[in-house]
PDB file of C-alpha atoms and ligand atoms in Angstrom:
ATOM      1  CA  MET A1124      -2.813  -1.259  31.549  1.00 57.00           C
ATOM      2  CA  SER A1125      -3.419   2.366  32.539  1.00 62.00           C
ATOM      3  CA  LYS A1126      -4.659   3.203  35.982  1.00 69.00           C
ATOM      4  CA  ILE A1127      -8.344   4.107  35.996  1.00 82.00           C
ATOM      5  CA  LEU A1128      -8.632   7.746  37.055  1.00 88.00           C
ATOM      6  CA  SER A1129     -11.740   9.315  38.508  1.00 92.00           C
ATOM      7  CA  GLN A1130     -13.130  12.286  36.557  1.00 93.00           C
ATOM      8  CA  VAL A1131     -11.799  14.624  39.259  1.00 93.00           C
ATOM      9  CA  GLU A1132      -8.295  13.085  39.177  1.00 92.00           C
ATOM     10  CA  PHE A1133      -8.366  13.279  35.376  1.00 92.00           C
ATOM     11  CA  GLU A1134      -9.348  16.953  35.327  1.00 91.00           C
ATOM     12  CA  ASN A1135      -6.980  17.954  38.149  1.00 91.00           C
ATOM     13  CA  LYS A1136      -3.996  17.107  35.942  1.00 93.00           C
ATOM     14  CA  ILE A1137      -5.099  19.574  33.253  1.00 94.00           C
ATOM     15  CA  LYS A1138      -3.218  22.632  34.517  1.00 93.00           C
ATOM     16  CA  SER A1139      -3.963  25.285  31.906  1.00 96.00           C
ATOM     17  CA  VAL A1140      -4.877  25.508  28.248  1.00 97.00           C
ATOM     18  CA  LEU A1141      -1.885  26.506  26.096  1.00 98.00           C
ATOM     19  CA  VAL A1142      -3.512  26.320  22.653  1.00 98.00           C
ATOM     20  CA  THR A1143      -7.287  26.491  22.291  1.00 98.00           C
ATOM     21  CA  GLU A1144      -9.454  24.392  20.010  1.00 98.00           C
ATOM     22  CA  LYS A1145     -10.189  27.461  17.874  1.00 98.00           C
ATOM     23  CA  GLU A1146      -6.492  28.391  17.560  1.00 98.00           C
ATOM     24  CA  ILE A1147      -5.681  24.845  16.448  1.00 98.00           C
ATOM     25  CA  LYS A1148      -8.545  24.808  13.972  1.00 98.00           C
ATOM     26  CA  ASP A1149      -7.502  28.110  12.371  1.00 98.00           C
ATOM     27  CA  ALA A1150      -3.821  27.099  12.133  1.00 98.00           C
ATOM     28  CA  VAL A1151      -4.675  23.695  10.633  1.00 98.00           C
ATOM     29  CA  GLN A1152      -6.935  25.331   8.012  1.00 98.00           C
ATOM     30  CA  LYS A1153      -4.120  27.717   7.082  1.00 98.00           C
ATOM     31  CA  ALA A1154      -1.574  24.869   6.823  1.00 98.00           C
ATOM     32  CA  GLY A1155      -3.997  22.856   4.675  1.00 98.00           C
ATOM     33  CA  LYS A1156      -4.364  25.782   2.294  1.00 98.00           C
ATOM     34  CA  ILE A1157      -0.596  26.305   2.017  1.00 98.00           C
ATOM     35  CA  ILE A1158      -0.080  22.599   1.254  1.00 98.00           C
ATOM     36  CA  SER A1159      -2.968  22.538  -1.252  1.00 97.00           C
ATOM     37  CA  ASP A1160      -1.603  25.596  -3.080  1.00 97.00           C
ATOM     38  CA  SER A1161       2.032  24.504  -3.165  1.00 96.00           C
ATOM     39  CA  TYR A1162       1.598  20.795  -3.975  1.00 96.00           C
ATOM     40  CA  ASP A1163      -1.314  21.034  -6.416  1.00 88.00           C
ATOM     41  CA  GLY A1164      -0.899  18.530  -9.252  1.00 92.00           C
ATOM     42  CA  ARG A1165       1.758  16.471  -7.462  1.00 96.00           C
ATOM     43  CA  PRO A1166       1.247  13.129  -5.696  1.00 97.00           C
ATOM     44  CA  ILE A1167       1.218  13.851  -1.950  1.00 98.00           C
ATOM     45  CA  LEU A1168       1.741  11.279   0.784  1.00 98.00           C
ATOM     46  CA  LEU A1169       1.118  12.463   4.335  1.00 98.00           C
ATOM     47  CA  VAL A1170       3.047  10.220   6.720  1.00 98.00           C
ATOM     48  CA  SER A1171       1.773  10.378  10.269  1.00 96.00           C
ATOM     49  CA  ILE A1172       3.984   9.263  13.126  1.00 93.00           C
ATOM     50  CA  LEU A1173       1.777   7.269  15.510  1.00 93.00           C
ATOM     51  CA  LYS A1174       0.391   7.507  17.920  1.00 93.00           C
ATOM     52  CA  GLY A1175       0.644  11.195  18.831  1.00 94.00           C
ATOM     53  CA  ALA A1176       0.034  12.662  15.365  1.00 97.00           C
ATOM     54  CA  PHE A1177      -3.202  10.814  14.564  1.00 97.00           C
ATOM     55  CA  VAL A1178      -5.539  13.670  15.545  1.00 98.00           C
ATOM     56  CA  PHE A1179      -3.461  16.289  13.733  1.00 98.00           C
ATOM     57  CA  LEU A1180      -3.313  14.129  10.596  1.00 98.00           C
ATOM     58  CA  ALA A1181      -7.081  13.566  10.657  1.00 98.00           C
ATOM     59  CA  ASP A1182      -7.767  17.315  10.733  1.00 98.00           C
ATOM     60  CA  LEU A1183      -4.902  18.317   8.411  1.00 98.00           C
ATOM     61  CA  CYS A1184      -5.899  15.898   5.636  1.00 98.00           C
ATOM     62  CA  ARG A1185      -9.435  17.316   5.713  1.00 98.00           C
ATOM     63  CA  ALA A1186      -8.038  20.858   5.387  1.00 98.00           C
ATOM     64  CA  ILE A1187      -6.202  19.817   2.202  1.00 98.00           C
ATOM     65  CA  THR A1188      -8.376  20.307  -0.872  1.00 97.00           C
ATOM     66  CA  VAL A1189      -6.203  18.563  -3.498  1.00 97.00           C
ATOM     67  CA  PRO A1190      -5.716  14.788  -3.956  1.00 96.00           C
ATOM     68  CA  CYS A1191      -3.532  13.278  -1.236  1.00 97.00           C
ATOM     69  CA  GLU A1192      -2.874   9.894   0.332  1.00 98.00           C
ATOM     70  CA  VAL A1193      -2.107   9.032   3.936  1.00 98.00           C
ATOM     71  CA  ALA A1194       0.208   6.461   5.501  1.00 97.00           C
ATOM     72  CA  PHE A1195       1.246   5.615   9.013  1.00 97.00           C
ATOM     73  CA  MET A1196       4.486   4.796  10.688  1.00 96.00           C
ATOM     74  CA  CYS A1197       4.646   3.750  14.301  1.00 92.00           C
ATOM     75  CA  ALA A1198       7.948   4.498  15.968  1.00 86.00           C
ATOM     76  CA  LYS A1199       8.859   3.613  19.503  1.00 84.00           C
ATOM     77  CA  SER A1200      11.372   6.080  20.933  1.00 82.00           C
ATOM     78  CA  TYR A1201      13.372   5.002  23.942  1.00 83.00           C
ATOM     79  CA  PHE A1202      13.652   7.383  26.855  1.00 81.00           C
ATOM     80  CA  ASN A1203      16.278   7.815  29.565  1.00 78.00           C
ATOM     81  CA  GLY A1204      13.927   9.291  32.143  1.00 74.00           C
ATOM     82  CA  THR A1205      12.454  12.319  30.387  1.00 76.00           C
ATOM     83  CA  GLU A1206      14.491  12.547  27.166  1.00 78.00           C
ATOM     84  CA  SER A1207      14.417  10.411  24.049  1.00 82.00           C
ATOM     85  CA  THR A1208      17.736   8.653  23.402  1.00 84.00           C
ATOM     86  CA  GLY A1209      17.670   8.552  19.616  1.00 80.00           C
ATOM     87  CA  ASN A1210      17.151   4.798  19.717  1.00 87.00           C
ATOM     88  CA  VAL A1211      14.063   4.448  17.586  1.00 88.00           C
ATOM     89  CA  ASN A1212      12.352   1.193  16.746  1.00 88.00           C
ATOM     90  CA  ILE A1213      10.007   1.113  13.758  1.00 90.00           C
ATOM     91  CA  VAL A1214       7.064  -0.874  15.121  1.00 92.00           C
ATOM     92  CA  MET A1215       4.905  -0.406  12.015  1.00 94.00           C
ATOM     93  CA  ASP A1216       6.178   0.759   8.639  1.00 95.00           C
ATOM     94  CA  ILE A1217       4.661   2.763   5.751  1.00 96.00           C
ATOM     95  CA  ASP A1218       2.739   0.493   3.347  1.00 91.00           C
ATOM     96  CA  LYS A1219       3.725   2.486   0.210  1.00 94.00           C
ATOM     97  CA  ASP A1220       6.684   2.951  -2.098  1.00 97.00           C
ATOM     98  CA  VAL A1221       7.593   6.501  -1.053  1.00 98.00           C
ATOM     99  CA  SER A1222       9.732   7.037  -4.169  1.00 98.00           C
ATOM    100  CA  LYS A1223       6.510   7.766  -6.065  1.00 97.00           C
ATOM    101  CA  TYR A1224       5.411  10.572  -3.742  1.00 98.00           C
ATOM    102  CA  HIS A1225       6.123  14.015  -2.408  1.00 98.00           C
ATOM    103  CA  VAL A1226       6.205  13.020   1.250  1.00 98.00           C
ATOM    104  CA  ILE A1227       5.173  15.245   4.134  1.00 98.00           C
ATOM    105  CA  ILE A1228       5.948  13.873   7.595  1.00 98.00           C
ATOM    106  CA  VAL A1229       3.161  14.906   9.983  1.00 98.00           C
ATOM    107  CA  GLU A1230       4.369  15.070  13.602  1.00 97.00           C
ATOM    108  CA  ASP A1231       2.707  16.113  16.840  1.00 97.00           C
ATOM    109  CA  ILE A1232       5.681  17.647  18.632  1.00 97.00           C
ATOM    110  CA  ILE A1233       9.425  18.098  18.265  1.00 96.00           C
ATOM    111  CA  ASP A1234      11.214  18.036  21.585  1.00 95.00           C
ATOM    112  CA  THR A1235      14.909  17.003  21.627  1.00 93.00           C
ATOM    113  CA  GLY A1236      14.630  16.360  17.878  1.00 94.00           C
ATOM    114  CA  ARG A1237      16.136  12.884  18.140  1.00 92.00           C
ATOM    115  CA  THR A1238      13.099  10.876  17.015  1.00 92.00           C
ATOM    116  CA  LEU A1239      12.388  12.934  13.929  1.00 94.00           C
ATOM    117  CA  LYS A1240      16.038  13.107  12.926  1.00 94.00           C
ATOM    118  CA  VAL A1241      16.108   9.297  12.742  1.00 93.00           C
ATOM    119  CA  ILE A1242      12.751   8.969  10.984  1.00 95.00           C
ATOM    120  CA  HIS A1243      13.583  11.725   8.504  1.00 96.00           C
ATOM    121  CA  LYS A1244      16.776   9.869   7.520  1.00 95.00           C
ATOM    122  CA  ILE A1245      14.970   6.526   7.163  1.00 95.00           C
ATOM    123  CA  ILE A1246      12.414   8.060   4.781  1.00 97.00           C
ATOM    124  CA  LYS A1247      14.972  10.208   2.930  1.00 98.00           C
ATOM    125  CA  ASP A1248      17.064   7.083   2.197  1.00 98.00           C
ATOM    126  CA  ARG A1249      14.047   5.649   0.340  1.00 98.00           C
ATOM    127  CA  ASN A1250      14.250   8.515  -2.186  1.00 98.00           C
ATOM    128  CA  PRO A1251      10.881  10.252  -2.053  1.00 98.00           C
ATOM    129  CA  LEU A1252      10.260  12.835  -4.833  1.00 98.00           C
ATOM    130  CA  SER A1253      10.590  15.435  -2.068  1.00 98.00           C
ATOM    131  CA  LEU A1254      10.454  15.394   1.729  1.00 98.00           C
ATOM    132  CA  LYS A1255       9.123  18.008   4.150  1.00 98.00           C
ATOM    133  CA  VAL A1256       8.117  18.002   7.809  1.00 98.00           C
ATOM    134  CA  ILE A1257       5.122  19.670   9.397  1.00 98.00           C
ATOM    135  CA  THR A1258       4.739  19.687  13.162  1.00 98.00           C
ATOM    136  CA  LEU A1259       1.867  20.904  15.277  1.00 98.00           C
ATOM    137  CA  LEU A1260       4.108  21.894  18.208  1.00 98.00           C
ATOM    138  CA  ASP A1261       7.762  22.780  18.582  1.00 98.00           C
ATOM    139  CA  LYS A1262       9.660  23.010  21.880  1.00 97.00           C
ATOM    140  CA  LYS A1263      12.765  24.644  20.406  1.00 96.00           C
ATOM    141  CA  GLU A1264      14.375  25.284  23.824  1.00 96.00           C
ATOM    142  CA  ARG A1265      14.649  21.535  24.378  1.00 94.00           C
ATOM    143  CA  ARG A1266      16.518  20.715  21.187  1.00 95.00           C
ATOM    144  CA  VAL A1267      19.546  18.425  21.653  1.00 93.00           C
ATOM    145  CA  VAL A1268      20.189  17.541  17.998  1.00 94.00           C
ATOM    146  CA  GLU A1269      19.812  20.015  15.171  1.00 95.00           C
ATOM    147  CA  PHE A1270      16.459  19.539  13.483  1.00 96.00           C
ATOM    148  CA  ASP A1271      14.053  22.068  12.021  1.00 96.00           C
ATOM    149  CA  ALA A1272      10.607  21.380  10.622  1.00 98.00           C
ATOM    150  CA  ASP A1273       9.566  23.085   7.388  1.00 98.00           C
ATOM    151  CA  MET A1274       6.275  24.186   8.944  1.00 98.00           C
ATOM    152  CA  VAL A1275       5.570  24.733  12.669  1.00 98.00           C
ATOM    153  CA  LEU A1276       2.026  25.572  13.752  1.00 98.00           C
ATOM    154  CA  PHE A1277       2.840  26.576  17.355  1.00 98.00           C
ATOM    155  CA  ASP A1278       6.080  27.233  19.220  1.00 98.00           C
ATOM    156  CA  ILE A1279       5.587  26.317  22.863  1.00 98.00           C
ATOM    157  CA  PRO A1280       7.684  26.737  26.015  1.00 96.00           C
ATOM    158  CA  ASP A1281       9.471  23.894  27.808  1.00 96.00           C
ATOM    159  CA  LYS A1282       6.392  22.369  29.441  1.00 96.00           C
ATOM    160  CA  PHE A1283       4.984  18.866  29.281  1.00 95.00           C
ATOM    161  CA  VAL A1284       1.782  19.105  27.260  1.00 97.00           C
ATOM    162  CA  ILE A1285      -1.224  16.865  26.661  1.00 98.00           C
ATOM    163  CA  GLY A1286      -4.222  16.776  24.363  1.00 98.00           C
ATOM    164  CA  TYR A1287      -5.036  16.753  20.637  1.00 98.00           C
ATOM    165  CA  GLY A1288      -3.266  13.400  20.268  1.00 98.00           C
ATOM    166  CA  LEU A1289      -0.528  13.965  22.861  1.00 97.00           C
ATOM    167  CA  ASP A1290      -0.598  11.741  25.891  1.00 95.00           C
ATOM    168  CA  CYS A1291       0.655  11.275  29.389  1.00 94.00           C
ATOM    169  CA  GLY A1292       0.689   7.556  30.137  1.00 92.00           C
ATOM    170  CA  GLU A1293      -1.655   6.993  27.154  1.00 94.00           C
ATOM    171  CA  LEU A1294      -4.339   9.294  28.568  1.00 95.00           C
ATOM    172  CA  TYR A1295      -5.533  12.777  27.510  1.00 97.00           C
ATOM    173  CA  ARG A1296      -5.130  12.201  23.755  1.00 97.00           C
ATOM    174  CA  ASN A1297      -8.857  12.927  23.406  1.00 97.00           C
ATOM    175  CA  LEU A1298      -8.746  16.522  24.707  1.00 98.00           C
ATOM    176  CA  PRO A1299      -9.661  18.863  21.809  1.00 98.00           C
ATOM    177  CA  TYR A1300      -7.048  21.450  22.933  1.00 98.00           C
ATOM    178  CA  ILE A1301      -3.399  21.488  24.082  1.00 98.00           C
ATOM    179  CA  ALA A1302      -2.931  21.843  27.826  1.00 98.00           C
ATOM    180  CA  GLU A1303      -0.065  21.919  30.248  1.00 97.00           C
ATOM    181  CA  TYR A1304       0.050  18.780  32.373  1.00 96.00           C
ATOM    182  CA  ALA A1305       0.140  19.254  36.154  1.00 95.00           C
ATOM    183  CA  GLU A1306       3.150  17.110  37.174  1.00 87.00           C
TER     184      GLU A1306
HETATM  185  P1  IMP B1669      12.089  13.881  20.683  1.00 91.76           P
HETATM  186  O1  IMP B1669      12.832  12.729  20.085  1.00 91.76           O
HETATM  187  O2  IMP B1669      12.664  14.288  22.003  1.00 91.76           O
HETATM  188  O3  IMP B1669      11.919  15.062  19.765  1.00 91.76           O
HETATM  189  O4  IMP B1669      10.698  13.275  21.112  1.00 91.76           O
HETATM  190  C1  IMP B1669       9.548  13.496  20.458  1.00 91.76           C
HETATM  191  C2  IMP B1669       8.468  12.630  21.027  1.00 91.76           C
HETATM  192  O5  IMP B1669       8.404  12.691  22.463  1.00 91.76           O
HETATM  193  C3  IMP B1669       7.142  13.174  20.531  1.00 91.76           C
HETATM  194  O6  IMP B1669       6.802  12.622  19.296  1.00 91.76           O
HETATM  195  C4  IMP B1669       6.216  12.801  21.668  1.00 91.76           C
HETATM  196  O7  IMP B1669       5.727  11.496  21.461  1.00 91.76           O
HETATM  197  C5  IMP B1669       7.076  12.824  22.908  1.00 91.76           C
HETATM  198  N1  IMP B1669       6.926  14.111  23.629  1.00 91.76           N
HETATM  199  C6  IMP B1669       7.826  15.104  23.735  1.00 91.76           C
HETATM  200  N2  IMP B1669       7.352  16.131  24.452  1.00 91.76           N
HETATM  201  C7  IMP B1669       6.100  15.786  24.813  1.00 91.76           C
HETATM  202  C8  IMP B1669       5.078  16.465  25.575  1.00 91.76           C
HETATM  203  O8  IMP B1669       5.207  17.598  26.076  1.00 91.76           O
HETATM  204  N3  IMP B1669       3.917  15.775  25.735  1.00 91.76           N
HETATM  205  C9  IMP B1669       3.702  14.532  25.208  1.00 91.76           C
HETATM  206  N4  IMP B1669       4.630  13.876  24.492  1.00 91.76           N
HETATM  207  C10 IMP B1669       5.824  14.496  24.295  1.00 91.76           C
HETATM  208 MG1   MG B1670       5.185  11.537  18.544  1.00 91.76          MG
END
């Protein structure tokens, strides 16, 4: 159970805005158009990695103007302090046969790259018609294993960020922008 924060405590941890609501909106619209143009006529399955990517998926799917389906996968990554270890447990799996779809993995952030590397392999082994990755944020400086997304909306510096689905201790997912967290 999360600690109940006062409004002041809650707001004091929001250090500075890194990506504004408007910047996110414009980038998501652009990404939706690119996907709509390049996948038109093909069966699309957007696979969102819970929980962090739920806000991004909700906006991205509404920026796509061609038929598409959505699915969810909930992965628990294990951390040794601040870094994921690459031990990933699938807590909830996709409820579709991905071999019938052009799959696009929708992720909130790539940090060390370990989580997505594992998930990408799991989905790839199920033989989707094609497989691409779109991420809202990319912290390239932090990469430990080689992994590149096909589409990155924002490259960000090595800072712990919150908002637009991203949490710190399960809080701040509801901020409409991306902010740096005051440690
Ligand atoms: P990776 O395996 O290190 O790439 O870990 C990626 C996961 O760590 C993301 O899907 C997030 O859930 C979490 N994560 C990494 N950086 C941040 C951050 O700055 N804020 C919130 N969550 C983060
Ligand atoms: Mg995540």
